Amino acid sequence: MTGLVVEAIAVAVLERPAYRSIADFVADPEMMSLARAVAERNELPLERLRFLADEPDLDVASVALDELGPPAGRQPVLVVRSGPDPDPFVTTLARMVAGRPWVDEELGLTHLDELGGTAVLEFLDWFMPDSGATVLIVDQSPVVDVQAMRPSPAAVALRVGRGSGLLRVVSWGEGEPPPAMAYRFTGQGPCDPWIDLHTALAGGRRPAR
């Protein structure tokens, strides 16, 4: 059905993200315009919005990509975002590509929600060239409701190829996995199952059933 393999996995989680209030941007018309659009779309008052602080050294996508390291040759990079909200600062994709000459082309995918962590595999099976691809799954809300729960921003970097590798992809889709599967990794966000799998593999132990 598919010859996809995951050759390497790297993860990054920002445990204590910093957020800025709308009061910090009253003198910035572009930010205020963005804030009003987000507030209207989410039916929230402006004062309840918080913006993720722009801290390049703590950008989870870049950290995960650095942990993964460069491939042997040039590859396309896909950035999968969990939600539709725009990034109020420098976009993840543009920042990530800068200074990485091995990036052949880049593509951003959004609106995939919790399915993004595995839905991208179907796209890769059709899109990926012989050189393989690098995938960044980013679960990071640039704009949040101060009264809602704020999960820690996270990113998972995958190096995907064909043939042999760390993990062989045998199938994908929605719903319950086949009963023959011995282990399951689940979660609320697109990064959660990959993070749990990475933790189990890095510990050199079999995952809990």
Tab-separated table of C-alpha atoms in Angstrom:
chain	number	residue	atom	x	y	z
A	1	MET	CA	0.000	0.000	0.000
A	2	THR	CA	2.803	2.399	0.891
A	3	GLY	CA	6.576	2.365	1.013
A	4	LEU	CA	6.903	5.305	3.407
A	5	VAL	CA	9.285	5.048	6.348
A	6	VAL	CA	10.110	7.469	9.149
A	7	GLU	CA	13.888	7.605	9.310
A	8	ALA	CA	14.277	9.928	12.326
A	9	ILE	CA	12.158	11.829	14.874
A	10	ALA	CA	12.959	14.934	16.935
A	11	VAL	CA	10.683	16.845	19.305
A	12	ALA	CA	10.593	20.193	21.093
A	13	VAL	CA	8.172	21.427	23.777
A	14	LEU	CA	8.050	24.927	25.268
A	15	GLU	CA	6.900	24.329	28.835
A	16	ARG	CA	6.501	27.968	29.891
A	17	PRO	CA	5.530	30.064	26.858
A	18	ALA	CA	5.323	33.832	27.260
A	19	TYR	CA	2.241	35.659	26.025
A	20	ARG	CA	1.676	39.393	25.510
A	21	SER	CA	-1.601	41.260	25.990
A	22	ILE	CA	-3.321	43.423	23.403
A	23	ALA	CA	-2.219	46.499	25.366
A	24	ASP	CA	1.331	45.913	24.079
A	25	PHE	CA	0.226	46.506	20.489
A	26	VAL	CA	-2.061	49.557	20.614
A	27	ALA	CA	0.531	51.588	18.680
A	28	ASP	CA	0.893	48.917	15.963
A	29	PRO	CA	-1.937	49.204	13.406
A	30	GLU	CA	-1.059	45.912	11.682
A	31	MET	CA	-1.154	43.966	14.930
A	32	MET	CA	-4.374	45.648	15.984
A	33	SER	CA	-5.950	44.751	12.638
A	34	LEU	CA	-4.868	41.137	13.109
A	35	ALA	CA	-6.185	41.117	16.677
A	36	ARG	CA	-9.590	42.414	15.599
A	37	ALA	CA	-9.818	39.768	12.867
A	38	VAL	CA	-8.946	36.969	15.320
A	39	ALA	CA	-11.371	38.322	17.933
A	40	GLU	CA	-14.178	38.495	15.385
A	41	ARG	CA	-13.534	35.001	14.039
A	42	ASN	CA	-13.459	33.501	17.532
A	43	GLU	CA	-16.236	35.754	18.897
A	44	LEU	CA	-14.058	37.045	21.727
A	45	PRO	CA	-13.483	40.536	23.152
A	46	LEU	CA	-10.050	41.975	22.367
A	47	GLU	CA	-8.989	42.173	25.997
A	48	ARG	CA	-9.165	38.375	26.336
A	49	LEU	CA	-6.608	37.767	23.578
A	50	ARG	CA	-2.968	36.952	24.308
A	51	PHE	CA	-0.226	36.758	21.660
A	52	LEU	CA	2.645	34.311	21.843
A	53	ALA	CA	5.826	36.327	22.424
A	54	ASP	CA	8.279	36.374	19.527
A	55	GLU	CA	11.309	34.558	20.939
A	56	PRO	CA	13.395	33.101	18.063
A	57	ASP	CA	15.645	31.121	20.393
A	58	LEU	CA	12.573	29.367	21.815
A	59	ASP	CA	10.731	28.746	18.544
A	60	VAL	CA	9.701	25.105	18.911
A	61	ALA	CA	9.685	24.437	15.157
A	62	SER	CA	13.264	25.617	14.697
A	63	VAL	CA	14.435	23.763	17.818
A	64	ALA	CA	12.902	20.489	16.608
A	65	LEU	CA	14.414	20.961	13.153
A	66	ASP	CA	17.866	21.623	14.633
A	67	GLU	CA	17.557	18.461	16.729
A	68	LEU	CA	16.687	16.455	13.615
A	69	GLY	CA	19.690	17.816	11.703
A	70	PRO	CA	20.152	18.257	7.936
A	71	PRO	CA	19.510	15.424	5.470
A	72	ALA	CA	22.176	13.965	3.171
A	73	GLY	CA	20.898	16.074	0.248
A	74	ARG	CA	18.324	18.680	-0.617
A	75	GLN	CA	14.757	17.931	0.433
A	76	PRO	CA	11.353	19.629	0.456
A	77	VAL	CA	10.015	20.712	3.853
A	78	LEU	CA	6.373	20.596	4.875
A	79	VAL	CA	5.137	22.560	7.872
A	80	VAL	CA	1.841	21.270	9.265
A	81	ARG	CA	-0.023	23.730	11.497
A	82	SER	CA	-2.766	22.530	13.830
A	83	GLY	CA	-5.021	25.567	13.449
A	84	PRO	CA	-6.024	28.393	11.123
A	85	ASP	CA	-4.885	31.443	13.120
A	86	PRO	CA	-2.153	33.490	11.401
A	87	ASP	CA	1.240	33.980	12.999
A	88	PRO	CA	1.422	37.583	14.279
A	89	PHE	CA	5.207	37.701	13.922
A	90	VAL	CA	7.642	36.179	11.421
A	91	THR	CA	5.999	33.064	10.033
A	92	THR	CA	7.268	29.679	11.129
A	93	LEU	CA	7.938	28.658	7.544
A	94	ALA	CA	9.989	31.714	6.561
A	95	ARG	CA	12.074	31.635	9.743
A	96	MET	CA	12.719	27.939	9.434
A	97	VAL	CA	13.923	28.074	5.825
A	98	ALA	CA	16.322	30.973	6.405
A	99	GLY	CA	19.925	29.766	6.700
A	100	ARG	CA	19.147	26.162	5.695
A	101	PRO	CA	20.488	25.655	2.151
A	102	TRP	CA	19.365	22.025	2.060
A	103	VAL	CA	15.705	23.080	1.811
A	104	ASP	CA	14.641	22.396	-1.772
A	105	GLU	CA	11.122	23.826	-1.522
A	106	GLU	CA	8.723	24.566	1.309
A	107	LEU	CA	5.011	24.074	1.749
A	108	GLY	CA	2.692	24.992	4.617
A	109	LEU	CA	-0.458	23.032	5.489
A	110	THR	CA	-3.058	24.317	7.969
A	111	HIS	CA	-6.526	23.493	9.314
A	112	LEU	CA	-5.603	19.850	9.907
A	113	ASP	CA	-6.271	20.023	13.683
A	114	GLU	CA	-5.499	16.873	15.660
A	115	LEU	CA	-5.375	14.737	12.487
A	116	GLY	CA	-2.459	16.716	11.075
A	117	GLY	CA	0.136	14.494	12.698
A	118	THR	CA	-0.872	11.525	10.531
A	119	ALA	CA	-2.978	13.061	7.726
A	120	VAL	CA	0.216	14.478	6.253
A	121	LEU	CA	1.391	10.917	5.504
A	122	GLU	CA	-1.283	10.486	2.847
A	123	PHE	CA	-0.154	13.695	1.181
A	124	LEU	CA	3.487	12.593	1.348
A	125	ASP	CA	2.705	9.267	-0.291
A	126	TRP	CA	1.602	11.230	-3.349
A	127	PHE	CA	3.873	14.299	-3.140
A	128	MET	CA	7.245	13.106	-1.844
A	129	PRO	CA	10.160	12.898	-4.328
A	130	ASP	CA	12.813	10.181	-4.313
A	131	SER	CA	15.025	12.367	-2.097
A	132	GLY	CA	12.529	12.078	0.763
A	133	ALA	CA	11.061	14.935	2.767
A	134	THR	CA	11.267	16.676	6.114
A	135	VAL	CA	8.013	17.282	7.975
A	136	LEU	CA	7.442	19.726	10.814
A	137	ILE	CA	4.228	19.186	12.779
A	138	VAL	CA	3.627	22.343	14.825
A	139	ASP	CA	1.008	22.553	17.571
A	140	GLN	CA	1.391	26.160	18.616
A	141	SER	CA	-1.366	28.750	18.972
A	142	PRO	CA	-0.009	32.232	18.240
A	143	VAL	CA	-3.190	33.757	19.661
A	144	VAL	CA	-5.016	32.368	22.707
A	145	ASP	CA	-7.977	33.157	24.936
A	146	VAL	CA	-6.685	34.130	28.377
A	147	GLN	CA	-9.624	32.335	29.998
A	148	ALA	CA	-9.004	29.069	28.164
A	149	MET	CA	-6.470	26.336	28.861
A	150	ARG	CA	-3.150	27.035	27.128
A	151	PRO	CA	-1.312	23.851	26.119
A	152	SER	CA	2.457	24.025	25.815
A	153	PRO	CA	3.607	24.807	22.255
A	154	ALA	CA	5.149	21.707	20.682
A	155	ALA	CA	6.750	20.639	17.417
A	156	VAL	CA	7.769	17.302	15.958
A	157	ALA	CA	10.281	17.007	13.110
A	158	LEU	CA	10.172	13.875	10.955
A	159	ARG	CA	12.528	12.740	8.240
A	160	VAL	CA	10.486	10.625	5.833
A	161	GLY	CA	11.742	8.431	3.019
A	162	ARG	CA	11.012	5.166	1.238
A	163	GLY	CA	12.501	1.737	1.703
A	164	SER	CA	13.999	0.943	5.111
A	165	GLY	CA	14.022	3.107	8.216
A	166	LEU	CA	13.184	3.479	11.896
A	167	LEU	CA	9.413	3.050	11.409
A	168	ARG	CA	7.504	1.609	8.485
A	169	VAL	CA	4.175	3.237	7.606
A	170	VAL	CA	1.634	0.539	6.784
A	171	SER	CA	-1.612	2.520	6.768
A	172	TRP	CA	-3.412	5.688	7.848
A	173	GLY	CA	-6.954	6.988	8.295
A	174	GLU	CA	-9.593	7.976	10.816
A	175	GLY	CA	-11.287	5.819	13.432
A	176	GLU	CA	-10.099	2.907	15.530
A	177	PRO	CA	-6.803	1.253	14.516
A	178	PRO	CA	-6.832	-2.427	13.532
A	179	PRO	CA	-7.092	-4.776	16.551
A	180	ALA	CA	-3.799	-6.416	15.591
A	181	MET	CA	-1.879	-3.281	16.636
A	182	ALA	CA	0.003	-4.095	19.858
A	183	TYR	CA	0.679	-0.499	20.977
A	184	ARG	CA	-1.225	2.747	20.663
A	185	PHE	CA	-0.052	6.333	21.007
A	186	THR	CA	-2.830	8.901	21.202
A	187	GLY	CA	-3.435	12.448	22.406
A	188	GLN	CA	-5.456	15.629	22.035
A	189	GLY	CA	-3.031	17.377	19.681
A	190	PRO	CA	-1.256	16.381	16.461
A	191	CYS	CA	2.138	16.194	18.184
A	192	ASP	CA	1.095	14.144	21.224
A	193	PRO	CA	1.354	10.598	19.778
A	194	TRP	CA	4.701	11.355	18.124
A	195	ILE	CA	6.094	12.817	21.360
A	196	ASP	CA	5.062	9.731	23.339
A	197	LEU	CA	6.552	7.451	20.689
A	198	HIS	CA	9.792	9.459	20.673
A	199	THR	CA	9.994	9.223	24.463
A	200	ALA	CA	9.561	5.437	24.359
A	201	LEU	CA	12.167	5.005	21.627
A	202	ALA	CA	14.665	7.367	23.276
A	203	GLY	CA	14.348	5.446	26.536
A	204	GLY	CA	15.246	2.211	24.790
A	205	ARG	CA	12.232	0.462	26.259
A	206	ARG	CA	9.077	-1.103	24.952
A	207	PRO	CA	6.086	1.236	25.263
A	208	ALA	CA	3.301	0.465	27.693
A	209	ARG	CA	0.403	-1.467	26.194
